[in-house]
Amino acid sequence: MTDAPRRTALDATHRALGATMTDFAGWDMPLRYGSERDEHVAVRTRAGLFDLSHMGEITVTGPQAADLLDYALVGNIGGVKTGRARYTMICEAEGGILDDLIVYRLADQEYMVVANASNAQVVLDALNQRQAGFDAAVRDDRDAYALLAVQGPESPGILKRLTDADLDGLKYYAGLPGTVAGVQALIARTGYTGEDGFELFVRPADAVALWEALTEAGKDSGLVPCGLSCRDTLRLEAGMPLYGHELTTATTPFDAGLGRVVKFEKTTNNGDFVGRAALAAAAERAETSPPRKLVGLIAAGRRVPRAGYQVVADGTVIGEVTSGAPSPTLGKPIAIAYVDAAYATPGTESVAVDIRGTHEPYEVVALPFYKRQK
């Protein structure tokens, strides 16, 4: 027997809208409400409304909260100013990625770590284990928040109808407290779609009222409810990694082309942090003799690659697809894959993906596939 999936505060709302639900990381979540392509296009051209309440919030407080996070994570968290956020990772001592995270500095001695749903308990356990010796407290706040996101070019205008918070002054990777439709919220601007947009952390009891207010405010701007399916194709086009696909404990940040998030120069804890030695070695390997690199692939034909499919060249396996899907924006199938360094140069056309025994031609391209016009 397995435990039933958890349900968000918006579960009844999703079902009333006719959503197709799916078990995702132990949560019953909306996969789509109608056409996932239409939802994708809405976010690219107008706006989409997402329930992301499955994400895991962990609060770290205390005089040495920054020191703890600098030791536990690979980034320079102590250097984050109040009201700002940072993309970072938590790694094993051996350098493998346990999860990728966004850390918000809410106050001088208060941080919120947002983990992926599938890894929230792993991250919580690791932070508790690494907390020893620091004057800081780690608190599981997963039940304290619901998380809604409005993404797309119309999202600033929609949100402005419901709040007097300074959205124009809210920078990318920042957050500020405010009131949205009468609901107290942490308003953040990070996103996982490649578009401008906002994340609203609120009490679960306020989630339905906020969803309804956003729906009403966005009805003349083409706002539609969006599920996890289009969220995946949006992030894929934007070249954003997904844990369990591009990122795993078998990869380091340097393997994934994200070595920039590792800050060897941080000075807290005498420069020490979990995984430092292993990551220094990984950085050197990536610079001198990378075995494989993460690249984009665009299909010449119509067949869609999926995670786990082999990438081949001249009949030899030279890599593996980590994510693949049809791209509504490009009108072609696309994929992200790890390939041998010799085949990682953008413009390489001598590679193919083995799709059920047929080698379908693909071109290697630089990530991302799509970048919005500022």
Coordinates of C-alpha atoms in Angstrom, one line a residue:
M1 CA 0.0 0.0 0.0
T2 CA 1.2 3.5 -0.8
D3 CA 0.1 6.8 0.7
A4 CA -2.5 8.7 -1.4
P5 CA -1.0 11.8 -3.2
R6 CA -1.2 15.1 -1.3
R7 CA -3.6 17.7 -2.5
T8 CA -3.1 21.4 -2.7
A9 CA -5.5 24.0 -1.4
L10 CA -6.6 24.5 -5.0
D11 CA -7.5 20.9 -5.6
A12 CA -11.3 21.4 -5.9
T13 CA -10.7 24.4 -8.1
H14 CA -8.6 22.3 -10.6
R15 CA -11.3 19.6 -10.7
A16 CA -14.1 22.1 -11.2
L17 CA -12.1 23.5 -14.2
G18 CA -11.9 19.9 -15.7
A19 CA -8.2 19.5 -15.2
T20 CA -6.5 16.2 -16.0
M21 CA -4.8 15.4 -12.7
T22 CA -1.6 13.4 -12.2
D23 CA 0.6 12.1 -9.4
F24 CA 3.7 14.3 -9.4
A25 CA 6.3 13.8 -6.6
G26 CA 3.6 12.6 -4.2
W27 CA 1.1 15.4 -5.1
D28 CA -2.1 15.3 -7.1
M29 CA -1.4 18.1 -9.6
P30 CA -3.1 19.4 -12.7
L31 CA -1.3 18.2 -15.9
R32 CA -3.5 20.2 -18.3
Y33 CA -6.9 21.8 -18.4
G34 CA -7.5 21.4 -22.1
S35 CA -4.8 21.7 -24.9
E36 CA -1.3 21.8 -23.4
R37 CA -0.2 23.5 -26.7
D38 CA -2.8 26.2 -26.2
E39 CA -1.7 26.7 -22.6
H40 CA 2.0 26.9 -23.7
V41 CA 1.1 29.5 -26.4
A42 CA -0.9 31.5 -23.9
V43 CA 2.1 31.9 -21.6
R44 CA 4.3 32.9 -24.6
T45 CA 1.9 35.5 -25.9
R46 CA -0.5 36.4 -23.1
A47 CA -0.4 34.9 -19.6
G48 CA -0.9 31.6 -17.7
L49 CA -1.9 30.9 -14.1
F50 CA -0.1 28.0 -12.3
D51 CA -0.6 26.2 -9.0
L52 CA 2.9 25.4 -7.7
S53 CA 2.0 24.6 -4.2
H54 CA 3.9 21.3 -4.4
M55 CA 7.2 23.1 -4.1
G56 CA 9.0 22.8 -0.7
E57 CA 9.6 25.9 1.4
I58 CA 12.2 25.7 4.2
T59 CA 12.9 28.6 6.5
V60 CA 16.4 29.2 8.0
T61 CA 16.7 31.8 10.7
G62 CA 19.2 32.9 13.3
P63 CA 22.4 34.9 13.8
Q64 CA 24.4 32.3 11.7
A65 CA 21.7 31.5 9.1
A66 CA 23.9 32.9 6.3
D67 CA 26.9 31.0 7.6
L68 CA 24.9 27.8 7.6
L69 CA 23.6 28.3 4.1
D70 CA 27.1 29.2 2.8
Y71 CA 28.4 25.9 4.2
A72 CA 25.4 23.8 3.2
L73 CA 25.0 25.1 -0.3
V74 CA 27.4 25.9 -3.2
G75 CA 26.5 29.6 -3.6
N76 CA 27.5 32.7 -1.8
I77 CA 24.2 33.1 0.1
G78 CA 25.6 35.6 2.7
G79 CA 26.1 38.0 -0.2
V80 CA 22.4 38.1 -1.1
K81 CA 20.8 41.4 0.0
T82 CA 17.5 41.5 1.8
G83 CA 14.7 41.3 -0.7
R84 CA 16.7 39.5 -3.3
A85 CA 16.9 35.8 -4.4
R86 CA 19.6 33.5 -5.7
Y87 CA 19.6 30.4 -7.8
T88 CA 21.9 27.8 -6.3
M89 CA 22.3 24.1 -5.6
I90 CA 22.9 21.7 -2.7
C91 CA 25.4 19.0 -3.4
E92 CA 26.7 15.8 -1.8
A93 CA 30.2 15.7 -0.4
E94 CA 31.2 13.8 -3.6
G95 CA 29.8 16.7 -5.7
G96 CA 26.6 15.2 -7.0
I97 CA 23.6 17.5 -7.1
L98 CA 20.9 16.8 -4.5
D99 CA 18.7 19.6 -5.8
D100 CA 18.7 23.0 -7.4
L101 CA 17.1 25.7 -5.3
I102 CA 16.0 29.3 -5.1
V103 CA 17.0 31.1 -1.8
Y104 CA 15.2 34.3 -0.8
R105 CA 16.6 36.6 1.8
L106 CA 13.5 37.8 3.7
A107 CA 15.3 39.7 6.5
D108 CA 18.7 40.1 7.9
Q109 CA 18.6 36.8 9.7
E110 CA 15.8 35.0 7.8
Y111 CA 16.0 33.0 4.5
M112 CA 13.5 30.9 2.6
V113 CA 14.9 28.0 0.7
V114 CA 12.5 26.7 -2.1
A115 CA 13.2 23.1 -3.1
N116 CA 11.7 20.9 -5.8
A117 CA 8.8 18.9 -4.6
S118 CA 10.5 15.6 -5.2
N119 CA 13.5 16.6 -3.2
A120 CA 12.0 18.8 -0.4
Q121 CA 12.5 16.1 2.3
V122 CA 16.1 15.4 1.1
V123 CA 17.0 19.1 1.3
L124 CA 15.3 19.5 4.7
D125 CA 17.2 16.5 6.0
A126 CA 20.5 17.7 4.6
L127 CA 20.1 21.2 6.1
N128 CA 19.2 19.7 9.5
Q129 CA 22.3 17.5 9.3
R130 CA 24.6 20.4 8.2
Q131 CA 23.1 22.7 10.8
A132 CA 25.2 21.3 13.7
G133 CA 27.5 23.9 15.1
F134 CA 25.7 26.9 13.7
D135 CA 23.5 29.3 15.7
A136 CA 20.6 28.9 13.2
A137 CA 17.3 27.1 13.1
V138 CA 15.9 25.1 10.1
R139 CA 12.1 25.0 9.9
D140 CA 9.9 22.9 7.6
D141 CA 7.4 25.4 6.2
R142 CA 5.9 23.3 3.4
D143 CA 2.4 23.4 5.0
A144 CA 2.6 27.1 5.6
Y145 CA 2.5 28.2 2.0
A146 CA 0.5 27.9 -1.2
L147 CA 2.3 29.1 -4.3
L148 CA 0.6 30.6 -7.3
A149 CA 2.5 31.9 -10.4
V150 CA 1.4 34.2 -13.2
Q151 CA 3.7 34.0 -16.2
G152 CA 3.7 35.7 -19.6
P153 CA 4.0 39.1 -21.1
E154 CA 0.6 40.3 -19.8
S155 CA 1.4 39.2 -16.2
P156 CA 2.6 42.6 -14.9
G157 CA -0.5 44.3 -16.1
I158 CA -2.7 41.7 -14.6
L159 CA -1.0 41.8 -11.2
K160 CA -1.1 45.6 -11.2
R161 CA -4.8 45.5 -11.1
L162 CA -4.7 43.7 -7.8
T163 CA -1.8 45.3 -5.9
D164 CA -0.2 48.6 -5.2
A165 CA 3.2 46.9 -4.6
D166 CA 6.0 48.4 -6.7
L167 CA 6.1 45.8 -9.4
D168 CA 8.1 48.0 -11.8
G169 CA 10.8 48.3 -9.1
L170 CA 10.8 44.5 -8.4
K171 CA 13.9 43.2 -10.2
Y172 CA 14.4 39.7 -11.6
Y173 CA 15.3 37.3 -8.8
A174 CA 13.8 39.5 -6.1
G175 CA 10.9 39.4 -3.7
L176 CA 8.9 41.8 -1.6
P177 CA 6.0 41.5 0.8
G178 CA 2.7 43.0 -0.4
T179 CA -1.0 42.7 -0.6
V180 CA -2.6 41.1 -3.7
A181 CA -6.4 41.2 -3.9
G182 CA -6.5 41.8 -0.2
V183 CA -4.3 38.8 0.5
Q184 CA -0.9 39.0 2.2
A185 CA 1.8 37.6 -0.1
L186 CA 5.5 37.4 -0.8
I187 CA 5.6 38.6 -4.4
A188 CA 8.6 37.2 -6.2
R189 CA 9.9 37.5 -9.8
T190 CA 11.9 34.5 -10.7
G191 CA 10.0 32.2 -13.1
Y192 CA 10.6 28.9 -14.9
T193 CA 9.1 29.5 -18.3
G194 CA 11.4 31.9 -20.1
E195 CA 8.8 34.7 -19.7
D196 CA 8.4 37.6 -17.3
G197 CA 6.2 36.7 -14.4
F198 CA 5.5 36.5 -10.7
E199 CA 5.3 34.0 -7.9
L200 CA 2.9 34.6 -5.0
F201 CA 3.6 32.8 -1.7
V202 CA 0.4 33.0 0.4
R203 CA -1.3 31.1 3.2
P204 CA -3.1 28.0 1.9
A205 CA -6.4 29.4 3.3
D206 CA -6.0 32.4 0.9
A207 CA -5.2 30.4 -2.2
V208 CA -8.7 30.0 -3.7
A209 CA -9.6 33.6 -3.2
L210 CA -6.4 34.7 -4.9
W211 CA -6.8 32.3 -7.8
E212 CA -10.3 33.6 -8.4
A213 CA -9.2 37.2 -8.2
L214 CA -6.3 36.6 -10.6
T215 CA -8.6 34.8 -13.0
E216 CA -11.1 37.7 -13.0
A217 CA -8.3 40.3 -13.4
G218 CA -6.8 38.4 -16.3
K219 CA -9.9 37.5 -18.3
D220 CA -9.6 40.4 -20.7
S221 CA -5.8 39.7 -21.1
G222 CA -6.1 36.1 -22.2
L223 CA -5.0 34.6 -18.9
V224 CA -5.6 30.8 -18.8
P225 CA -5.0 28.1 -16.2
C226 CA -2.0 26.1 -17.0
G227 CA -0.8 22.6 -15.9
L228 CA 2.6 20.9 -15.4
S229 CA 2.7 19.7 -19.0
C230 CA 3.1 23.1 -20.6
R231 CA 5.3 24.2 -17.7
D232 CA 7.7 21.4 -18.9
T233 CA 7.7 22.5 -22.5
L234 CA 8.1 26.1 -21.6
R235 CA 11.2 25.5 -19.4
L236 CA 12.6 23.1 -22.1
E237 CA 12.4 25.8 -24.7
A238 CA 14.1 28.2 -22.3
G239 CA 16.9 25.7 -21.7
M240 CA 16.2 25.5 -17.9
P241 CA 17.2 22.2 -16.2
L242 CA 14.8 19.9 -14.5
Y243 CA 16.0 17.8 -11.5
G244 CA 15.9 14.1 -12.3
H245 CA 16.6 14.8 -16.0
E246 CA 19.5 17.3 -16.5
L247 CA 20.4 17.3 -12.9
T248 CA 21.0 14.2 -10.7
T249 CA 23.3 13.0 -8.0
A250 CA 25.4 11.5 -10.9
T251 CA 26.1 15.0 -12.2
T252 CA 27.9 18.0 -10.8
P253 CA 27.0 21.6 -11.6
F254 CA 30.0 21.7 -13.9
D255 CA 28.8 18.7 -15.9
A256 CA 25.5 20.5 -16.4
G257 CA 27.2 23.7 -17.6
L258 CA 26.1 25.5 -14.4
G259 CA 29.5 25.8 -12.7
R260 CA 28.8 29.5 -12.3
V261 CA 26.6 28.8 -9.4
V262 CA 29.5 27.3 -7.4
K263 CA 31.3 30.1 -5.5
F264 CA 34.8 29.0 -4.4
E265 CA 35.7 32.5 -3.5
K266 CA 33.2 32.8 -0.6
T267 CA 35.0 33.6 2.7
T268 CA 32.6 32.4 5.4
N269 CA 33.5 29.2 7.2
N270 CA 37.1 29.8 6.1
G271 CA 35.9 29.2 2.5
D272 CA 34.7 25.6 3.3
F273 CA 31.4 24.2 2.1
V274 CA 30.0 20.7 1.5
G275 CA 31.5 19.3 -1.7
R276 CA 34.2 21.9 -2.2
A277 CA 37.1 19.5 -2.9
A278 CA 35.0 17.3 -5.2
L279 CA 33.6 20.3 -7.1
A280 CA 37.1 21.8 -7.5
A281 CA 38.2 18.6 -9.2
A282 CA 35.0 18.6 -11.3
A283 CA 35.7 22.2 -12.4
E284 CA 39.2 21.2 -13.5
R285 CA 37.9 18.2 -15.5
A286 CA 35.2 20.4 -17.1
E287 CA 37.9 22.8 -18.2
T288 CA 40.5 20.4 -19.5
S289 CA 38.7 17.2 -20.6
P290 CA 35.0 17.2 -20.3
P291 CA 33.6 13.8 -21.0
R292 CA 30.2 15.1 -22.1
K293 CA 28.5 18.5 -22.4
L294 CA 24.8 19.5 -22.2
V295 CA 23.5 20.7 -25.5
G296 CA 20.3 21.4 -27.4
L297 CA 19.1 19.3 -30.3
I298 CA 16.6 20.3 -33.0
A299 CA 15.0 17.7 -35.2
A300 CA 15.1 17.7 -38.9
G301 CA 12.0 15.6 -39.0
R302 CA 8.8 15.2 -36.9
R303 CA 9.6 12.3 -34.5
V304 CA 9.9 13.3 -30.8
P305 CA 12.8 12.2 -28.6
R306 CA 12.2 11.3 -25.0
A307 CA 14.4 11.2 -21.9
G308 CA 16.7 8.1 -22.0
Y309 CA 16.9 7.9 -25.8
Q310 CA 20.4 7.4 -27.1
V311 CA 22.2 10.0 -29.2
V312 CA 24.4 8.4 -31.9
A313 CA 26.9 9.4 -34.5
D314 CA 28.2 7.0 -37.2
G315 CA 26.4 4.2 -35.4
T316 CA 28.2 4.9 -32.1
V317 CA 26.4 6.0 -29.0
I318 CA 27.8 9.5 -28.1
G319 CA 25.2 10.7 -25.6
E320 CA 21.7 10.5 -24.1
V321 CA 18.6 12.7 -24.2
T322 CA 17.6 14.1 -20.8
S323 CA 14.4 15.9 -21.9
G324 CA 12.5 16.1 -25.2
A325 CA 9.2 17.3 -26.5
P326 CA 7.5 19.0 -29.5
S327 CA 8.2 22.8 -29.3
P328 CA 5.1 24.8 -30.0
T329 CA 7.2 27.9 -30.5
L330 CA 9.8 26.4 -32.9
G331 CA 7.3 24.1 -34.5
K332 CA 9.8 21.2 -34.3
P333 CA 10.7 18.5 -31.8
I334 CA 13.6 19.6 -29.5
A335 CA 15.7 17.9 -26.9
I336 CA 18.3 18.6 -24.3
A337 CA 21.1 15.9 -24.2
Y338 CA 24.5 15.1 -22.8
V339 CA 26.8 14.4 -25.7
D340 CA 30.5 13.7 -26.1
A341 CA 32.5 16.9 -26.1
A342 CA 33.6 16.2 -29.7
Y343 CA 30.0 16.6 -30.9
A344 CA 28.9 19.5 -28.7
T345 CA 29.7 22.4 -31.0
P346 CA 26.6 24.3 -32.2
G347 CA 25.9 23.6 -35.8
T348 CA 27.0 20.0 -35.7
E349 CA 24.7 18.0 -38.0
S350 CA 26.3 14.5 -37.8
V351 CA 24.2 13.4 -34.8
A352 CA 21.0 11.5 -34.6
V353 CA 18.6 10.2 -31.9
D354 CA 17.8 6.5 -31.8
I355 CA 13.9 6.6 -31.7
R356 CA 12.7 3.0 -31.5
G357 CA 15.5 1.7 -33.7
T358 CA 15.5 4.5 -36.3
H359 CA 18.3 7.1 -36.2
E360 CA 16.5 10.4 -36.7
P361 CA 18.8 13.3 -37.7
Y362 CA 19.2 16.3 -35.3
E363 CA 21.3 19.4 -35.2
V364 CA 23.3 20.5 -32.2
V365 CA 22.4 24.0 -31.0
A366 CA 23.3 26.3 -28.1
L367 CA 20.9 26.6 -25.3
P368 CA 18.4 28.1 -24.8
F369 CA 16.2 27.4 -27.8
Y370 CA 14.0 30.4 -27.0
K371 CA 14.8 33.8 -25.4
R372 CA 12.1 36.4 -24.9
Q373 CA 12.6 39.9 -26.3
K374 CA 13.2 42.3 -23.4

